[in-house]
Coordinates of C-alpha atoms and ligand atoms in Angstrom, one line a residue:
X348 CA 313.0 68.8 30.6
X349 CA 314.1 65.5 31.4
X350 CA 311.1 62.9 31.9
X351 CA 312.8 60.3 34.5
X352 CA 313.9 63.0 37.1
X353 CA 312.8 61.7 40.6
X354 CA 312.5 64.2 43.3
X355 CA 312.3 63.5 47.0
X356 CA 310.1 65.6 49.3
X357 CA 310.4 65.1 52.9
X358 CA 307.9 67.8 54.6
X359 CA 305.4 66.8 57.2
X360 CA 302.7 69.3 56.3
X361 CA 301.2 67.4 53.3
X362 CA 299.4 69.9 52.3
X363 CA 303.0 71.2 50.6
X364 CA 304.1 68.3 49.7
X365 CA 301.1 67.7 47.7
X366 CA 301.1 70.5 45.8
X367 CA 305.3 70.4 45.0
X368 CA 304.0 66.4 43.8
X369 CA 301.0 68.0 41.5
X370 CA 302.6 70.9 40.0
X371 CA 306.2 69.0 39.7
X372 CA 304.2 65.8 38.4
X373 CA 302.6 68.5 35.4
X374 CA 306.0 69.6 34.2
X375 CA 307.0 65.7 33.9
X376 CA 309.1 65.4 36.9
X377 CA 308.6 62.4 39.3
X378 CA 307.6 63.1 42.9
X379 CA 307.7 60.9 46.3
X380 CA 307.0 62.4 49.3
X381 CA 307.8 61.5 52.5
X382 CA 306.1 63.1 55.9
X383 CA 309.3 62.1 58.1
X384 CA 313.1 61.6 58.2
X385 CA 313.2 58.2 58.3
X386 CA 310.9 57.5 55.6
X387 CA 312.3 60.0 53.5
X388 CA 315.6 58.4 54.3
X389 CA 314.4 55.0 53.6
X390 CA 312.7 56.5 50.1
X391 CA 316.1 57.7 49.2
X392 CA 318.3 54.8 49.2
X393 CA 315.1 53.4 47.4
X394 CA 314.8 55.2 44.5
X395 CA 318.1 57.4 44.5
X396 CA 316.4 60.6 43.6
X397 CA 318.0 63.6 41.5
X398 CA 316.9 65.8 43.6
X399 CA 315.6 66.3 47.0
X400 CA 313.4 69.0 48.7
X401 CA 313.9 68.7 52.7
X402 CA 311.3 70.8 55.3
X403 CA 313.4 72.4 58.1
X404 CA 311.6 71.4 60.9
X405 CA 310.2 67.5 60.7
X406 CA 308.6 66.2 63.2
X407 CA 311.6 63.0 64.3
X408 CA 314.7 64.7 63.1
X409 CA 316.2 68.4 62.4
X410 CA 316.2 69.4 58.5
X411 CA 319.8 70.1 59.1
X412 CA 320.8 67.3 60.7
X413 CA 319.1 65.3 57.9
X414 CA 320.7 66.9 55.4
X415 CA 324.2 66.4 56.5
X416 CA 323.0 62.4 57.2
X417 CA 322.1 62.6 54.3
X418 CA 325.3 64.3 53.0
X419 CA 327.8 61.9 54.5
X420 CA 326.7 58.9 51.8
X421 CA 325.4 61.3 48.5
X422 CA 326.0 64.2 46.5
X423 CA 322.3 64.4 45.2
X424 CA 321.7 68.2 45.6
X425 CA 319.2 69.3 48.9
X426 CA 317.1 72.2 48.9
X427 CA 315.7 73.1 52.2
X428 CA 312.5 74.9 52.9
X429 CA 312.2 77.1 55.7
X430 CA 309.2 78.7 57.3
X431 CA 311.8 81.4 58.8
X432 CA 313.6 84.0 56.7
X433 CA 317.1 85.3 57.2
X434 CA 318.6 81.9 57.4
X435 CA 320.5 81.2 54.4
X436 CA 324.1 81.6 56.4
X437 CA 322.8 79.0 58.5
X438 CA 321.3 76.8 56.2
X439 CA 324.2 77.0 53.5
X440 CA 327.1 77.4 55.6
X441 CA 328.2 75.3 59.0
X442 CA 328.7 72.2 56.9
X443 CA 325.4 70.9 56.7
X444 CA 325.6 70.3 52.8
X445 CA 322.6 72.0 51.7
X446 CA 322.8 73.1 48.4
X447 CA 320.0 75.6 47.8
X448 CA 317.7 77.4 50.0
X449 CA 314.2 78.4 50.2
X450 CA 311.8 80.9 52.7
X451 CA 308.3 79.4 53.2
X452 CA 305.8 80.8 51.5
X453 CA 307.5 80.1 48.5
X454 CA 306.6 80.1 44.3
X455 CA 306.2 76.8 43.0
X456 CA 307.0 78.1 39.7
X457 CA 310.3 79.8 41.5
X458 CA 310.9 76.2 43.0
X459 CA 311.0 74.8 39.4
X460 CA 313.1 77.6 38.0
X461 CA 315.6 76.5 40.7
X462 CA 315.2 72.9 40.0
X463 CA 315.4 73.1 36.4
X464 CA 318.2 75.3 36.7
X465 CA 320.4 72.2 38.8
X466 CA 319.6 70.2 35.8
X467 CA 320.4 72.1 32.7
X468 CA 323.7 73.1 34.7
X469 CA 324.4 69.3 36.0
X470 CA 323.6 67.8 32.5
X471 CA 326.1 70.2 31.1
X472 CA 329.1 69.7 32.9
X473 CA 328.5 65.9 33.4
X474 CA 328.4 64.6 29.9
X475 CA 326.8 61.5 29.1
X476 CA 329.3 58.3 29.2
X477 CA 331.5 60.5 26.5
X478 CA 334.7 58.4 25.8
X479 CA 337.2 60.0 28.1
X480 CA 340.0 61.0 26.4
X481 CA 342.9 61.0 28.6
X482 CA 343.6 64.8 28.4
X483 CA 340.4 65.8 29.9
X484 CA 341.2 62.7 32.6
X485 CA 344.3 65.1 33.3
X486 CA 344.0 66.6 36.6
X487 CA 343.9 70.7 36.7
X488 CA 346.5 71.8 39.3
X489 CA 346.7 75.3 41.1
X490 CA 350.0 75.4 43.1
X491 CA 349.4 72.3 45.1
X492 CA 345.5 71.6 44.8
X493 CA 344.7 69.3 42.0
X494 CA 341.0 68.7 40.6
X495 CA 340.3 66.0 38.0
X496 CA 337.2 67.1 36.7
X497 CA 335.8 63.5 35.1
X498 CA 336.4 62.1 38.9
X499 CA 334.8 65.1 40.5
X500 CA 338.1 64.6 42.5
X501 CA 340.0 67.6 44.4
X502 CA 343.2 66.9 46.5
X503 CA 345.5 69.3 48.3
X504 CA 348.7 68.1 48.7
X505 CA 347.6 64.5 47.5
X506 CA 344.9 64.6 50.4
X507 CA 341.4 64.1 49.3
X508 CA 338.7 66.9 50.1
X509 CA 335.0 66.4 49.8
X510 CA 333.3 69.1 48.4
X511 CA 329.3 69.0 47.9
X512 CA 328.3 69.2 43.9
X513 CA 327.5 72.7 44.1
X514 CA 331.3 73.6 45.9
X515 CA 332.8 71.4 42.9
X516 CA 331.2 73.9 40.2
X517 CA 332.7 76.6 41.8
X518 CA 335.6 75.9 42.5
X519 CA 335.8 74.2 38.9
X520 CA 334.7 77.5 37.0
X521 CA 337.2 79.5 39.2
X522 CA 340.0 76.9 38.8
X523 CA 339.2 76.4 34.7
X524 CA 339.5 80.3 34.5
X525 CA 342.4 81.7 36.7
X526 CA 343.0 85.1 37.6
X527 CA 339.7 86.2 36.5
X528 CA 337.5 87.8 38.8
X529 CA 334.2 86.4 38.7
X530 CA 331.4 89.1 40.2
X531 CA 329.0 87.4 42.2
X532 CA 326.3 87.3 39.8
X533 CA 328.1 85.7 37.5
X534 CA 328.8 82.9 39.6
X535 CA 325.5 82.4 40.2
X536 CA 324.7 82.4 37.0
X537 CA 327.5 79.7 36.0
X538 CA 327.1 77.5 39.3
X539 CA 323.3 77.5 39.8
X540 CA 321.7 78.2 36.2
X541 CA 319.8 81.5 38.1
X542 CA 319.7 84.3 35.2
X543 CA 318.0 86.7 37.6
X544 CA 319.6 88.1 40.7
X545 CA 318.6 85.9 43.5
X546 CA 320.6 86.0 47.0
X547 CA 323.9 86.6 46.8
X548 CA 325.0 85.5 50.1
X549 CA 324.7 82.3 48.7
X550 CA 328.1 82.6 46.6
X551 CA 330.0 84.1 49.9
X552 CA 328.8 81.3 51.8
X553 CA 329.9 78.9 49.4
X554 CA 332.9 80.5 49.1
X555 CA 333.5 80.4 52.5
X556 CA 332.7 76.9 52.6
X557 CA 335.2 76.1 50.0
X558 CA 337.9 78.4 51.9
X559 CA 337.1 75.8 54.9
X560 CA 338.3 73.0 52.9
X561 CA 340.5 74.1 50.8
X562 CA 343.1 76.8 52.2
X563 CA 345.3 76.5 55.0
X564 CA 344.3 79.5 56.4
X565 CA 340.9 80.3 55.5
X566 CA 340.3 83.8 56.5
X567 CA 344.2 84.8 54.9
X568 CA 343.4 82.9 51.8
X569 CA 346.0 81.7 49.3
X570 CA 343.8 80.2 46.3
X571 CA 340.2 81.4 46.6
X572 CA 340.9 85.6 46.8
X573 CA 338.2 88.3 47.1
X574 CA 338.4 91.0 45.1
X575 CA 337.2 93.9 47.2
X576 CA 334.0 95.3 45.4
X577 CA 333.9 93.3 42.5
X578 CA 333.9 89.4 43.4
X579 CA 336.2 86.9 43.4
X580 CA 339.4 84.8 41.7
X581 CA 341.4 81.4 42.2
X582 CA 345.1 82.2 41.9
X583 CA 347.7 79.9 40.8
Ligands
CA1586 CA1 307.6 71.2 59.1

């Protein structure tokens, strides 16, 4: 595990906060934690975390509404923590940015796995300052949508869309493999590192979100297709 990874916590019960920072700060991860949105906000442009952990309900600002402040200037991935369950479509979809999703009470070692998981899948499709060769600069195209993978760039018709990291691995593994149906599981397995079925809604809400952005007509899609009972495919 990387030593210089620097997490964010923003979570007004301390008590949590503390022990994400001690069990976090054992597996050589660095922790800050913040007990409010504005600090956390002010720690973040600080010390431009790898990761950060947001607490649904603070006690100046709504998780959510954090999260897609926090969205609008970076593409450092947001877990949120929820005391309620049965939120996921909420949290995940409606364009707040979150990237992953947890129900209070929740594993710390389960939190790791999820975190570590971000990491061994972010180190391996962002490689380290490689000399770019100008084939891999090449954009991908699919009819007219075009992703240039160095960039973490996707257009549609030369427009640019913003997609969060985790809707760029998606689409990415979807777009580098065309026509084959991914199952669910397997997604979550590429995108998120999980090698253990976890919840997944998470992959249709992605999906969805990427329809959103993506197709003209989301709910008749062109690109992103489901295939009925076993998953889904991006079609040229
Ligand atoms: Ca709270």
């Amino acid at each position: 595990m990387n030593q210089s990874k620097k997490i964010v916590v923003i979570e007004d019960e301390r008590d949590i906060s503390r022990i994400i920072k001690n069990y976090m700060e054992k597996r050589g991860l660095e922790v800050a934690a913040a007990d409010n949105a504005a600090d956390g906000l002010h720690m973040i442009d600080l010390l431009e975390p790898d990761y950060i952990i947001l607490d649904l309900t603070l006690p100046d600002m709504d998780g959510l509404e954090l999260c897609r402040h926090i969205r609008k200037t970076r593409e450092t991935p947001i877990l949120i923590l929820s005391a309620r369950g049965n939120d996921t479509d909420k949290v995940l979809g409606l364009g707040f940015g979150a990237d992953d999703y947890m129900t209070k009470p929740f594993s710390l070692s389960e939190l790791l796995a999820r975190i570590q998981a971000h990491f061994r899948r972010y180190d391996k499709i962002t490689p380290p300052a490689a000399p770019s060769s100008e084939r891999a600069n090449a954009p991908l195209w699919i009819g007219e949508l075009s992703i240039r993978k160095n960039e973490h760039r996707v257009c549609v018709r030369g427009r640019d869309i913003s997609l969060s990291a985790k809707e760029f691995d998606l689409l990415l593994v979807l777009a580098e493999n065309q026509n084959r149906v991914f199952s669910k599981a397997e997604l979550l397995n590429r995108v998120w590192g999980y090698d253990q079925y976890v919840d997944d809604n998470t992959v249709s809400v992605y999906v969805r979100r990427i329809r959103e952005k993506i197709e003209d007509h989301p709910s008749d899609p062109r690109y992103l297709k489901t295939v009925w009972g076993v998953g889904y495919k991006l079609c040229p």
